[in-house]
Structure formats: C-alpha cells, structure tokens
mmCIF file with all atom_site columns, C-alpha atoms in Angstrom:
data_model
loop_
_atom_site.group_PDB
_atom_site.id
_atom_site.type_symbol
_atom_site.label_atom_id
_atom_site.label_alt_id
_atom_site.label_comp_id
_atom_site.label_asym_id
_atom_site.label_entity_id
_atom_site.label_seq_id
_atom_site.pdbx_PDB_ins_code
_atom_site.Cartn_x
_atom_site.Cartn_y
_atom_site.Cartn_z
_atom_site.occupancy
_atom_site.B_iso_or_equiv
_atom_site.pdbx_formal_charge
_atom_site.auth_seq_id
_atom_site.auth_comp_id
_atom_site.auth_asym_id
_atom_site.auth_atom_id
_atom_site.pdbx_PDB_model_num
ATOM 1   C CA . GLY A 1 1   ? -4.761  -2.057  -13.875 1.00 67.00 ? 1   GLY A CA 1
ATOM 2   C CA . ALA A 1 2   ? -5.131  1.171   -15.810 1.00 85.00 ? 2   ALA A CA 1
ATOM 3   C CA . VAL A 1 3   ? -1.951  3.023   -16.699 1.00 92.00 ? 3   VAL A CA 1
ATOM 4   C CA . VAL A 1 4   ? -1.264  6.736   -16.495 1.00 96.00 ? 4   VAL A CA 1
ATOM 5   C CA . SER A 1 5   ? 1.912   8.198   -17.947 1.00 97.00 ? 5   SER A CA 1
ATOM 6   C CA . GLN A 1 6   ? 3.565   11.569  -17.496 1.00 98.00 ? 6   GLN A CA 1
ATOM 7   C CA . HIS A 1 7   ? 6.034   13.350  -19.702 1.00 97.00 ? 7   HIS A CA 1
ATOM 8   C CA . PRO A 1 8   ? 8.656   14.449  -19.061 1.00 98.00 ? 8   PRO A CA 1
ATOM 9   C CA . SER A 1 9   ? 9.745   12.529  -15.981 1.00 97.00 ? 9   SER A CA 1
ATOM 10  C CA . ARG A 1 10  ? 12.304  15.188  -15.141 1.00 97.00 ? 10  ARG A CA 1
ATOM 11  C CA . VAL A 1 11  ? 12.795  18.738  -16.354 1.00 97.00 ? 11  VAL A CA 1
ATOM 12  C CA . ILE A 1 12  ? 15.268  21.436  -15.471 1.00 97.00 ? 12  ILE A CA 1
ATOM 13  C CA . CYS A 1 13  ? 14.581  24.952  -16.665 1.00 96.00 ? 13  CYS A CA 1
ATOM 14  C CA . LYS A 1 14  ? 15.742  28.488  -16.137 1.00 97.00 ? 14  LYS A CA 1
ATOM 15  C CA . SER A 1 15  ? 13.794  30.939  -14.046 1.00 97.00 ? 15  SER A CA 1
ATOM 16  C CA . GLY A 1 16  ? 11.215  32.810  -16.102 1.00 97.00 ? 16  GLY A CA 1
ATOM 17  C CA . THR A 1 17  ? 10.557  30.092  -18.643 1.00 97.00 ? 17  THR A CA 1
ATOM 18  C CA . SER A 1 18  ? 7.357   28.064  -18.983 1.00 97.00 ? 18  SER A CA 1
ATOM 19  C CA . VAL A 1 19  ? 7.200   24.306  -18.674 1.00 98.00 ? 19  VAL A CA 1
ATOM 20  C CA . LYS A 1 20  ? 4.487   21.970  -19.949 1.00 98.00 ? 20  LYS A CA 1
ATOM 21  C CA . ILE A 1 21  ? 3.826   18.615  -18.319 1.00 98.00 ? 21  ILE A CA 1
ATOM 22  C CA . GLU A 1 22  ? 1.644   16.009  -20.031 1.00 97.00 ? 22  GLU A CA 1
ATOM 23  C CA . CYS A 1 23  ? -0.538  13.427  -18.344 1.00 97.00 ? 23  CYS A CA 1
ATOM 24  C CA . ARG A 1 24  ? -1.961  10.611  -20.441 1.00 96.00 ? 24  ARG A CA 1
ATOM 25  C CA . SER A 1 25  ? -4.306  7.746   -19.666 1.00 93.00 ? 25  SER A CA 1
ATOM 26  C CA . LEU A 1 26  ? -2.951  4.957   -21.852 1.00 93.00 ? 26  LEU A CA 1
ATOM 27  C CA . ASP A 1 27  ? -5.680  2.341   -21.844 1.00 89.00 ? 27  ASP A CA 1
ATOM 28  C CA . PHE A 1 28  ? -8.804  4.067   -20.624 1.00 89.00 ? 28  PHE A CA 1
ATOM 29  C CA . GLN A 1 29  ? -10.736 7.258   -21.029 1.00 89.00 ? 29  GLN A CA 1
ATOM 30  C CA . ALA A 1 30  ? -10.316 9.660   -18.157 1.00 88.00 ? 30  ALA A CA 1
ATOM 31  C CA . THR A 1 31  ? -13.328 11.823  -17.563 1.00 85.00 ? 31  THR A CA 1
ATOM 32  C CA . THR A 1 32  ? -11.612 13.548  -14.665 1.00 90.00 ? 32  THR A CA 1
ATOM 33  C CA . MET A 1 33  ? -7.940  14.245  -14.057 1.00 94.00 ? 33  MET A CA 1
ATOM 34  C CA . PHE A 1 34  ? -6.318  15.704  -10.974 1.00 95.00 ? 34  PHE A CA 1
ATOM 35  C CA . TRP A 1 35  ? -3.038  17.536  -10.541 1.00 97.00 ? 35  TRP A CA 1
ATOM 36  C CA . TYR A 1 36  ? -1.019  17.382  -7.322  1.00 97.00 ? 36  TYR A CA 1
ATOM 37  C CA . ARG A 1 37  ? 2.202   18.934  -6.112  1.00 97.00 ? 37  ARG A CA 1
ATOM 38  C CA . GLN A 1 38  ? 4.522   17.332  -3.595  1.00 96.00 ? 38  GLN A CA 1
ATOM 39  C CA . PHE A 1 39  ? 7.478   18.992  -1.894  1.00 94.00 ? 39  PHE A CA 1
ATOM 40  C CA . PRO A 1 40  ? 10.336  16.873  -0.483  1.00 91.00 ? 40  PRO A CA 1
ATOM 41  C CA . LYS A 1 41  ? 9.331   14.841  2.561   1.00 89.00 ? 41  LYS A CA 1
ATOM 42  C CA . LYS A 1 42  ? 5.824   16.285  2.376   1.00 92.00 ? 42  LYS A CA 1
ATOM 43  C CA . SER A 1 43  ? 2.457   14.911  1.406   1.00 93.00 ? 43  SER A CA 1
ATOM 44  C CA . LEU A 1 44  ? 0.611   15.463  -1.859  1.00 95.00 ? 44  LEU A CA 1
ATOM 45  C CA . MET A 1 45  ? -1.337  18.673  -2.209  1.00 95.00 ? 45  MET A CA 1
ATOM 46  C CA . LEU A 1 46  ? -4.235  18.781  -4.647  1.00 95.00 ? 46  LEU A CA 1
ATOM 47  C CA . MET A 1 47  ? -3.853  21.698  -7.037  1.00 96.00 ? 47  MET A CA 1
ATOM 48  C CA . ALA A 1 48  ? -6.789  21.336  -9.390  1.00 95.00 ? 48  ALA A CA 1
ATOM 49  C CA . THR A 1 49  ? -9.432  19.086  -10.859 1.00 93.00 ? 49  THR A CA 1
ATOM 50  C CA . SER A 1 50  ? -10.084 19.019  -14.572 1.00 92.00 ? 50  SER A CA 1
ATOM 51  C CA . ASN A 1 51  ? -12.928 17.490  -16.488 1.00 87.00 ? 51  ASN A CA 1
ATOM 52  C CA . GLU A 1 52  ? -12.619 16.867  -20.194 1.00 83.00 ? 52  GLU A CA 1
ATOM 53  C CA . GLY A 1 53  ? -13.853 19.836  -22.189 1.00 82.00 ? 53  GLY A CA 1
ATOM 54  C CA . SER A 1 54  ? -14.355 22.056  -19.145 1.00 85.00 ? 54  SER A CA 1
ATOM 55  C CA . LYS A 1 55  ? -12.307 24.626  -17.298 1.00 88.00 ? 55  LYS A CA 1
ATOM 56  C CA . ALA A 1 56  ? -10.276 23.297  -14.420 1.00 93.00 ? 56  ALA A CA 1
ATOM 57  C CA . THR A 1 57  ? -11.368 23.868  -10.840 1.00 94.00 ? 57  THR A CA 1
ATOM 58  C CA . TYR A 1 58  ? -8.480  25.109  -8.730  1.00 96.00 ? 58  TYR A CA 1
ATOM 59  C CA . GLU A 1 59  ? -8.014  24.567  -5.006  1.00 95.00 ? 59  GLU A CA 1
ATOM 60  C CA . GLN A 1 60  ? -7.828  27.557  -2.731  1.00 95.00 ? 60  GLN A CA 1
ATOM 61  C CA . GLY A 1 61  ? -4.462  29.269  -2.883  1.00 95.00 ? 61  GLY A CA 1
ATOM 62  C CA . VAL A 1 62  ? -3.459  27.857  -6.274  1.00 96.00 ? 62  VAL A CA 1
ATOM 63  C CA . GLU A 1 63  ? -2.947  30.550  -8.917  1.00 94.00 ? 63  GLU A CA 1
ATOM 64  C CA . LYS A 1 64  ? -4.826  29.583  -12.041 1.00 93.00 ? 64  LYS A CA 1
ATOM 65  C CA . ASP A 1 65  ? -2.834  32.008  -14.205 1.00 95.00 ? 65  ASP A CA 1
ATOM 66  C CA . LYS A 1 66  ? 0.375   30.468  -12.932 1.00 96.00 ? 66  LYS A CA 1
ATOM 67  C CA . PHE A 1 67  ? -0.637  26.855  -13.401 1.00 97.00 ? 67  PHE A CA 1
ATOM 68  C CA . LEU A 1 68  ? -2.540  26.494  -16.658 1.00 96.00 ? 68  LEU A CA 1
ATOM 69  C CA . ILE A 1 69  ? -4.444  23.249  -17.035 1.00 95.00 ? 69  ILE A CA 1
ATOM 70  C CA . ASN A 1 70  ? -5.909  21.950  -20.261 1.00 91.00 ? 70  ASN A CA 1
ATOM 71  C CA . HIS A 1 71  ? -7.942  18.751  -20.587 1.00 89.00 ? 71  HIS A CA 1
ATOM 72  C CA . ALA A 1 72  ? -8.727  18.765  -24.274 1.00 82.00 ? 72  ALA A CA 1
ATOM 73  C CA . SER A 1 73  ? -9.327  15.052  -24.739 1.00 90.00 ? 73  SER A CA 1
ATOM 74  C CA . LEU A 1 74  ? -10.370 12.037  -22.696 1.00 90.00 ? 74  LEU A CA 1
ATOM 75  C CA . THR A 1 75  ? -6.799  10.762  -22.600 1.00 93.00 ? 75  THR A CA 1
ATOM 76  C CA . LEU A 1 76  ? -4.692  13.885  -22.198 1.00 94.00 ? 76  LEU A CA 1
ATOM 77  C CA . SER A 1 77  ? -4.368  16.687  -19.689 1.00 94.00 ? 77  SER A CA 1
ATOM 78  C CA . THR A 1 78  ? -1.543  19.205  -19.587 1.00 96.00 ? 78  THR A CA 1
ATOM 79  C CA . LEU A 1 79  ? -0.204  21.390  -16.798 1.00 97.00 ? 79  LEU A CA 1
ATOM 80  C CA . THR A 1 80  ? 1.818   24.430  -17.830 1.00 97.00 ? 80  THR A CA 1
ATOM 81  C CA . VAL A 1 81  ? 3.854   26.181  -15.169 1.00 98.00 ? 81  VAL A CA 1
ATOM 82  C CA . THR A 1 82  ? 4.180   29.705  -16.502 1.00 97.00 ? 82  THR A CA 1
ATOM 83  C CA . SER A 1 83  ? 7.139   31.964  -15.715 1.00 97.00 ? 83  SER A CA 1
ATOM 84  C CA . ALA A 1 84  ? 8.590   29.345  -13.422 1.00 97.00 ? 84  ALA A CA 1
ATOM 85  C CA . HIS A 1 85  ? 10.645  30.372  -10.392 1.00 96.00 ? 85  HIS A CA 1
ATOM 86  C CA . PRO A 1 86  ? 12.801  28.320  -8.025  1.00 96.00 ? 86  PRO A CA 1
ATOM 87  C CA . GLU A 1 87  ? 9.947   28.057  -5.510  1.00 96.00 ? 87  GLU A CA 1
ATOM 88  C CA . ASP A 1 88  ? 7.950   26.175  -8.176  1.00 97.00 ? 88  ASP A CA 1
ATOM 89  C CA . SER A 1 89  ? 10.486  23.362  -8.042  1.00 97.00 ? 89  SER A CA 1
ATOM 90  C CA . SER A 1 90  ? 8.544   20.328  -6.928  1.00 97.00 ? 90  SER A CA 1
ATOM 91  C CA . PHE A 1 91  ? 7.264   16.861  -7.823  1.00 97.00 ? 91  PHE A CA 1
ATOM 92  C CA . TYR A 1 92  ? 4.110   17.202  -9.924  1.00 98.00 ? 92  TYR A CA 1
ATOM 93  C CA . ILE A 1 93  ? 1.796   14.199  -10.055 1.00 98.00 ? 93  ILE A CA 1
ATOM 94  C CA . CYS A 1 94  ? -1.390  13.661  -12.019 1.00 97.00 ? 94  CYS A CA 1
ATOM 95  C CA . SER A 1 95  ? -4.131  11.135  -11.483 1.00 95.00 ? 95  SER A CA 1
ATOM 96  C CA . ALA A 1 96  ? -7.049  10.066  -13.596 1.00 93.00 ? 96  ALA A CA 1
ATOM 97  C CA . ARG A 1 97  ? -10.461 8.661   -12.940 1.00 88.00 ? 97  ARG A CA 1
ATOM 98  C CA . GLU A 1 98  ? -12.232 6.439   -15.415 1.00 82.00 ? 98  GLU A CA 1
ATOM 99  C CA . PHE A 1 99  ? -15.936 7.046   -15.795 1.00 73.00 ? 99  PHE A CA 1
ATOM 100 C CA . SER A 1 100 ? -16.801 3.512   -14.746 1.00 71.00 ? 100 SER A CA 1
ATOM 101 C CA . SER A 1 101 ? -14.299 3.432   -11.879 1.00 67.00 ? 101 SER A CA 1
ATOM 102 C CA . TYR A 1 102 ? -16.244 4.931   -9.045  1.00 65.00 ? 102 TYR A CA 1
ATOM 103 C CA . ASN A 1 103 ? -13.657 4.564   -6.336  1.00 71.00 ? 103 ASN A CA 1
ATOM 104 C CA . GLU A 1 104 ? -10.155 4.219   -7.696  1.00 82.00 ? 104 GLU A CA 1
ATOM 105 C CA . GLN A 1 105 ? -7.848  6.898   -9.037  1.00 89.00 ? 105 GLN A CA 1
ATOM 106 C CA . PHE A 1 106 ? -4.849  5.932   -11.134 1.00 93.00 ? 106 PHE A CA 1
ATOM 107 C CA . PHE A 1 107 ? -1.724  7.984   -10.589 1.00 96.00 ? 107 PHE A CA 1
ATOM 108 C CA . GLY A 1 108 ? 1.065   8.866   -12.960 1.00 97.00 ? 108 GLY A CA 1
ATOM 109 C CA . PRO A 1 109 ? 4.721   8.368   -12.031 1.00 97.00 ? 109 PRO A CA 1
ATOM 110 C CA . GLY A 1 110 ? 5.269   12.078  -11.438 1.00 97.00 ? 110 GLY A CA 1
ATOM 111 C CA . THR A 1 111 ? 7.404   14.812  -13.000 1.00 98.00 ? 111 THR A CA 1
ATOM 112 C CA . ARG A 1 112 ? 10.335  16.305  -11.121 1.00 97.00 ? 112 ARG A CA 1
ATOM 113 C CA . LEU A 1 113 ? 10.622  20.015  -11.950 1.00 97.00 ? 113 LEU A CA 1
ATOM 114 C CA . THR A 1 114 ? 13.756  21.922  -11.014 1.00 97.00 ? 114 THR A CA 1
ATOM 115 C CA . VAL A 1 115 ? 13.856  25.649  -11.702 1.00 97.00 ? 115 VAL A CA 1
ATOM 116 C CA . LEU A 1 116 ? 17.305  27.203  -11.595 1.00 96.00 ? 116 LEU A CA 1
ATOM 117 C CA . ASP B 2 1   ? -12.846 17.739  4.868   1.00 55.00 ? 1   ASP B CA 1
ATOM 118 C CA . ALA B 2 2   ? -12.889 15.036  7.498   1.00 59.00 ? 2   ALA B CA 1
ATOM 119 C CA . LYS B 2 3   ? -9.423  14.365  8.894   1.00 88.00 ? 3   LYS B CA 1
ATOM 120 C CA . THR B 2 4   ? -7.495  11.192  9.550   1.00 95.00 ? 4   THR B CA 1
ATOM 121 C CA . THR B 2 5   ? -4.768  10.510  12.080  1.00 95.00 ? 5   THR B CA 1
ATOM 122 C CA . GLN B 2 6   ? -2.030  7.972   11.459  1.00 97.00 ? 6   GLN B CA 1
ATOM 123 C CA . PRO B 2 7   ? 1.237   7.118   13.232  1.00 97.00 ? 7   PRO B CA 1
ATOM 124 C CA . ASN B 2 8   ? 4.248   8.726   11.576  1.00 96.00 ? 8   ASN B CA 1
ATOM 125 C CA . SER B 2 9   ? 6.124   5.485   11.103  1.00 97.00 ? 9   SER B CA 1
ATOM 126 C CA . MET B 2 10  ? 6.040   1.744   11.647  1.00 97.00 ? 10  MET B CA 1
ATOM 127 C CA . GLU B 2 11  ? 8.644   -0.959  11.300  1.00 96.00 ? 11  GLU B CA 1
ATOM 128 C CA . SER B 2 12  ? 8.112   -4.575  10.413  1.00 95.00 ? 12  SER B CA 1
ATOM 129 C CA . ASN B 2 13  ? 10.128  -7.675  9.682   1.00 96.00 ? 13  ASN B CA 1
ATOM 130 C CA . GLU B 2 14  ? 9.879   -9.312  6.313   1.00 96.00 ? 14  GLU B CA 1
ATOM 131 C CA . GLU B 2 15  ? 7.141   -11.943 6.031   1.00 96.00 ? 15  GLU B CA 1
ATOM 132 C CA . GLU B 2 16  ? 5.405   -10.712 9.182   1.00 96.00 ? 16  GLU B CA 1
ATOM 133 C CA . PRO B 2 17  ? 1.993   -8.993  9.198   1.00 96.00 ? 17  PRO B CA 1
ATOM 134 C CA . VAL B 2 18  ? 1.725   -5.233  9.432   1.00 97.00 ? 18  VAL B CA 1
ATOM 135 C CA . HIS B 2 19  ? -1.244  -3.518  11.025  1.00 98.00 ? 19  HIS B CA 1
ATOM 136 C CA . LEU B 2 20  ? -1.582  0.155   10.128  1.00 98.00 ? 20  LEU B CA 1
ATOM 137 C CA . PRO B 2 21  ? -4.114  2.062   12.227  1.00 98.00 ? 21  PRO B CA 1
ATOM 138 C CA . CYS B 2 22  ? -6.069  5.100   11.145  1.00 97.00 ? 22  CYS B CA 1
ATOM 139 C CA . ASN B 2 23  ? -8.365  7.230   13.286  1.00 97.00 ? 23  ASN B CA 1
ATOM 140 C CA . HIS B 2 24  ? -11.154 9.187   11.667  1.00 95.00 ? 24  HIS B CA 1
ATOM 141 C CA . SER B 2 25  ? -13.441 10.174  14.497  1.00 94.00 ? 25  SER B CA 1
ATOM 142 C CA . THR B 2 26  ? -15.253 12.870  12.465  1.00 92.00 ? 26  THR B CA 1
ATOM 143 C CA . ILE B 2 27  ? -16.160 10.571  9.576   1.00 92.00 ? 27  ILE B CA 1
ATOM 144 C CA . SER B 2 28  ? -19.542 11.241  8.014   1.00 90.00 ? 28  SER B CA 1
ATOM 145 C CA . GLY B 2 29  ? -22.040 8.787   6.625   1.00 88.00 ? 29  GLY B CA 1
ATOM 146 C CA . THR B 2 30  ? -21.046 9.579   3.021   1.00 86.00 ? 30  THR B CA 1
ATOM 147 C CA . ASP B 2 31  ? -17.296 9.119   3.532   1.00 90.00 ? 31  ASP B CA 1
ATOM 148 C CA . TYR B 2 32  ? -15.514 6.145   2.045   1.00 92.00 ? 32  TYR B CA 1
ATOM 149 C CA . ILE B 2 33  ? -12.241 5.023   3.646   1.00 94.00 ? 33  ILE B CA 1
ATOM 150 C CA . HIS B 2 34  ? -9.469  4.755   1.066   1.00 94.00 ? 34  HIS B CA 1
ATOM 151 C CA . TRP B 2 35  ? -5.891  3.593   1.385   1.00 96.00 ? 35  TRP B CA 1
ATOM 152 C CA . TYR B 2 36  ? -3.154  4.503   -1.062  1.00 96.00 ? 36  TYR B CA 1
ATOM 153 C CA . ARG B 2 37  ? 0.564   3.923   -0.826  1.00 97.00 ? 37  ARG B CA 1
ATOM 154 C CA . GLN B 2 38  ? 3.485   5.759   -2.352  1.00 97.00 ? 38  GLN B CA 1
ATOM 155 C CA . LEU B 2 39  ? 6.829   4.140   -3.030  1.00 95.00 ? 39  LEU B CA 1
ATOM 156 C CA . PRO B 2 40  ? 9.868   6.448   -3.119  1.00 91.00 ? 40  PRO B CA 1
ATOM 157 C CA . SER B 2 41  ? 9.922   8.792   -6.124  1.00 90.00 ? 41  SER B CA 1
ATOM 158 C CA . GLN B 2 42  ? 6.706   7.340   -7.562  1.00 94.00 ? 42  GLN B CA 1
ATOM 159 C CA . GLY B 2 43  ? 3.079   8.349   -7.775  1.00 95.00 ? 43  GLY B CA 1
ATOM 160 C CA . PRO B 2 44  ? 0.639   6.869   -5.258  1.00 96.00 ? 44  PRO B CA 1
ATOM 161 C CA . GLU B 2 45  ? -0.942  3.493   -5.839  1.00 94.00 ? 45  GLU B CA 1
ATOM 162 C CA . TYR B 2 46  ? -4.444  2.418   -4.831  1.00 93.00 ? 46  TYR B CA 1
ATOM 163 C CA . VAL B 2 47  ? -4.487  -0.250  -2.134  1.00 95.00 ? 47  VAL B CA 1
ATOM 164 C CA . ILE B 2 48  ? -8.041  -0.766  -0.934  1.00 94.00 ? 48  ILE B CA 1
ATOM 165 C CA . HIS B 2 49  ? -11.214 1.028   0.090   1.00 93.00 ? 49  HIS B CA 1
ATOM 166 C CA . GLY B 2 50  ? -14.318 0.350   2.144   1.00 93.00 ? 50  GLY B CA 1
ATOM 167 C CA . LEU B 2 51  ? -17.446 1.885   3.579   1.00 93.00 ? 51  LEU B CA 1
ATOM 168 C CA . THR B 2 52  ? -18.709 -0.207  6.478   1.00 93.00 ? 52  THR B CA 1
ATOM 169 C CA . SER B 2 53  ? -17.756 -3.854  6.020   1.00 92.00 ? 53  SER B CA 1
ATOM 170 C CA . ASN B 2 54  ? -14.299 -5.369  6.156   1.00 93.00 ? 54  ASN B CA 1
ATOM 171 C CA . VAL B 2 55  ? -12.701 -5.773  2.745   1.00 94.00 ? 55  VAL B CA 1
ATOM 172 C CA . ASN B 2 56  ? -10.060 -8.057  1.301   1.00 95.00 ? 56  ASN B CA 1
ATOM 173 C CA . ASN B 2 57  ? -8.140  -7.901  -1.953  1.00 92.00 ? 57  ASN B CA 1
ATOM 174 C CA . ARG B 2 58  ? -4.906  -9.300  -3.296  1.00 91.00 ? 58  ARG B CA 1
ATOM 175 C CA . MET B 2 59  ? -2.844  -6.533  -1.714  1.00 91.00 ? 59  MET B CA 1
ATOM 176 C CA . ALA B 2 60  ? -4.315  -6.151  1.749   1.00 96.00 ? 60  ALA B CA 1
ATOM 177 C CA . SER B 2 61  ? -7.278  -6.324  4.092   1.00 97.00 ? 61  SER B CA 1
ATOM 178 C CA . LEU B 2 62  ? -9.188  -3.424  5.563   1.00 98.00 ? 62  LEU B CA 1
ATOM 179 C CA . ALA B 2 63  ? -10.822 -3.803  8.945   1.00 98.00 ? 63  ALA B CA 1
ATOM 180 C CA . ILE B 2 64  ? -13.349 -1.080  9.775   1.00 97.00 ? 64  ILE B CA 1
ATOM 181 C CA . ALA B 2 65  ? -14.569 -0.482  13.315  1.00 97.00 ? 65  ALA B CA 1
ATOM 182 C CA . GLU B 2 66  ? -18.267 -0.862  13.905  1.00 95.00 ? 66  GLU B CA 1
ATOM 183 C CA . ASP B 2 67  ? -18.665 2.854   14.659  1.00 95.00 ? 67  ASP B CA 1
ATOM 184 C CA . ARG B 2 68  ? -16.459 3.659   11.621  1.00 96.00 ? 68  ARG B CA 1
ATOM 185 C CA . LYS B 2 69  ? -14.311 6.018   13.684  1.00 96.00 ? 69  LYS B CA 1
ATOM 186 C CA . SER B 2 70  ? -11.209 3.964   13.016  1.00 97.00 ? 70  SER B CA 1
ATOM 187 C CA . SER B 2 71  ? -9.862  1.420   10.575  1.00 97.00 ? 71  SER B CA 1
ATOM 188 C CA . THR B 2 72  ? -6.815  -0.795  10.174  1.00 98.00 ? 72  THR B CA 1
ATOM 189 C CA . LEU B 2 73  ? -4.988  -1.709  7.007   1.00 98.00 ? 73  LEU B CA 1
ATOM 190 C CA . ILE B 2 74  ? -3.477  -5.171  7.242   1.00 98.00 ? 74  ILE B CA 1
ATOM 191 C CA . LEU B 2 75  ? -0.598  -6.336  5.094   1.00 97.00 ? 75  LEU B CA 1
ATOM 192 C CA . HIS B 2 76  ? -0.573  -10.063 5.737   1.00 94.00 ? 76  HIS B CA 1
ATOM 193 C CA . ARG B 2 77  ? 3.046   -10.802 4.901   1.00 95.00 ? 77  ARG B CA 1
ATOM 194 C CA . ALA B 2 78  ? 5.260   -7.786  4.460   1.00 96.00 ? 78  ALA B CA 1
ATOM 195 C CA . THR B 2 79  ? 7.896   -7.855  1.757   1.00 96.00 ? 79  THR B CA 1
ATOM 196 C CA . LEU B 2 80  ? 10.684  -5.399  1.071   1.00 96.00 ? 80  LEU B CA 1
ATOM 197 C CA . ARG B 2 81  ? 8.577   -4.035  -1.798  1.00 94.00 ? 81  ARG B CA 1
ATOM 198 C CA . ASP B 2 82  ? 5.909   -2.984  0.697   1.00 96.00 ? 82  ASP B CA 1
ATOM 199 C CA . ALA B 2 83  ? 8.184   -0.290  2.131   1.00 97.00 ? 83  ALA B CA 1
ATOM 200 C CA . ALA B 2 84  ? 6.282   2.905   1.351   1.00 97.00 ? 84  ALA B CA 1
ATOM 201 C CA . VAL B 2 85  ? 4.241   5.739   2.777   1.00 97.00 ? 85  VAL B CA 1
ATOM 202 C CA . TYR B 2 86  ? 0.689   4.562   3.403   1.00 98.00 ? 86  TYR B CA 1
ATOM 203 C CA . TYR B 2 87  ? -2.095  7.107   3.302   1.00 97.00 ? 87  TYR B CA 1
ATOM 204 C CA . CYS B 2 88  ? -5.504  6.706   4.896   1.00 97.00 ? 88  CYS B CA 1
ATOM 205 C CA . ILE B 2 89  ? -7.955  9.045   3.168   1.00 95.00 ? 89  ILE B CA 1
ATOM 206 C CA . LEU B 2 90  ? -11.631 9.796   3.580   1.00 92.00 ? 90  LEU B CA 1
ATOM 207 C CA . ARG B 2 91  ? -13.359 10.427  0.279   1.00 88.00 ? 91  ARG B CA 1
ATOM 208 C CA . ASP B 2 92  ? -16.761 12.033  0.252   1.00 80.00 ? 92  ASP B CA 1
ATOM 209 C CA . ASP B 2 93  ? -19.226 10.057  -1.809  1.00 73.00 ? 93  ASP B CA 1
ATOM 210 C CA . ARG B 2 94  ? -20.335 13.314  -3.396  1.00 74.00 ? 94  ARG B CA 1
ATOM 211 C CA . ASP B 2 95  ? -17.045 14.011  -5.138  1.00 77.00 ? 95  ASP B CA 1
ATOM 212 C CA . TYR B 2 96  ? -13.867 12.265  -6.164  1.00 83.00 ? 96  TYR B CA 1
ATOM 213 C CA . LYS B 2 97  ? -11.218 14.447  -4.601  1.00 87.00 ? 97  LYS B CA 1
ATOM 214 C CA . LEU B 2 98  ? -8.575  12.851  -2.381  1.00 90.00 ? 98  LEU B CA 1
ATOM 215 C CA . SER B 2 99  ? -6.988  14.850  0.451   1.00 90.00 ? 99  SER B CA 1
ATOM 216 C CA . PHE B 2 100 ? -3.690  13.329  1.476   1.00 93.00 ? 100 PHE B CA 1
ATOM 217 C CA . GLY B 2 101 ? -2.435  13.627  5.038   1.00 91.00 ? 101 GLY B CA 1
ATOM 218 C CA . ALA B 2 102 ? 1.064   12.879  6.271   1.00 92.00 ? 102 ALA B CA 1
ATOM 219 C CA . GLY B 2 103 ? 0.646   9.111   6.083   1.00 96.00 ? 103 GLY B CA 1
ATOM 220 C CA . THR B 2 104 ? 2.600   6.332   7.811   1.00 97.00 ? 104 THR B CA 1
ATOM 221 C CA . THR B 2 105 ? 6.083   5.474   6.613   1.00 97.00 ? 105 THR B CA 1
ATOM 222 C CA . VAL B 2 106 ? 6.470   1.709   6.697   1.00 98.00 ? 106 VAL B CA 1
ATOM 223 C CA . THR B 2 107 ? 9.940   0.244   6.884   1.00 97.00 ? 107 THR B CA 1
ATOM 224 C CA . VAL B 2 108 ? 10.444  -3.485  6.294   1.00 97.00 ? 108 VAL B CA 1
ATOM 225 C CA . ARG B 2 109 ? 13.518  -5.175  7.677   1.00 96.00 ? 109 ARG B CA 1
ATOM 226 C CA . ALA B 2 110 ? 14.979  -8.144  5.847   1.00 92.00 ? 110 ALA B CA 1
#
C-alpha cells in the first residue's frame, strides 16, 4: 500500500516557539492531504484539508493563523504550529489521498508534540 | 455529518472471530461506510469500506444490513496484532473528509 511519512516523529519545544511538521507521500502523488489532532485517549479531530497549490480549508474552531498549512507540492504538506503553548501539546497526524484512490486515505505515523 | 454508534470495547480470544457492530440509523444514500483501525501510538489504517453489498478483503469482511442502518465488521481469526481501536465512519460521496467517533477498543487475549 501507499506510504505516508511524517517528520519529526517527536518534538519537544519551549512555549512561544514555532514548530514545523512535515507530511510526505513517498510513493504516490497526493492531491489532497488532511491534518488531524488527537489528544490522549481521545479520537482524531480533523483540523484542515489541503489541496496542492490551494489554500487550506480549516474546520470550525481551528485557528488558521495558529496552525499554518502549506501544500506546495503533490508529495509534501507542512503544518506549522506558531507560538506554541502547552495546550497545543498533542499527537498530530496527517493523511493523504491519491487522485486515483477514491475511497482510501493513507495515514502517517503521527508526530508527538510536547510544549513545555 | 451522519453519526455512528459503536460499543466502547470488546474482548476476544486469539484465533476466534470478532464481530464489531456499528449503528448508523441516519445514513444517507450518498454515505459510504468505512472502517479504519488505529494501533497504539500509530496513525489509523484503512480496513475496508462498502456502500450496500457485503465486502471481503484480506483483512476483514463487512456485512451491511439491508436497510443500511447498521453494519458489522468481522475479523475472522483475531490475532494479538489486531488489538486496536476500530472506527466506523460514514463518508459522504461528495467529499473525502473522515469524521472519527470514539471507536471500539478491541482487546485480544492470548
């Protein structure tokens, strides 16, 4: 199956700093990528949808100036958590959809962000 | 978004079948039924999907009720590696977004 990677897998940062998380589709072109957040023992919450070359569409309640998403190529999307605070600590997961794959999304392994 | 209801948890013995129910009484005609699973500290993994007919693949089977208001994911022979949270999701045919509910935590006993 198609592979999606995320980097870094874990990051610890100080409050007030910005953190960039990369999501790459390794063996396919991803026309659409999705970003999710998951708190401990909770389900995934969709944050935004990004299409290559377009601005991301954010879900209600997600601050677009706080969570900057860039999808500059068909294999790479980045999520930047700006001015991170302890409440932003979470598991961030991306997924990607291949143009020809109508039904299946391929998920990355996730990035554990801890803000001190 | 149409909602799904799943039991919080289920236990199974290794090598026995597991039947995971999902209720989706408000399903619309354009909703596909998707199942994903998430192993601890990993991203979700696609399991199976269907619209009206029962479906089989190498991982599982999906049995869909005739009125489509419920479905059952069947793991034919559970292994320890099948211990995960299983999510039943309705995806509108008009977009590709997935809305995850609480899911069912499956525990497999050796």
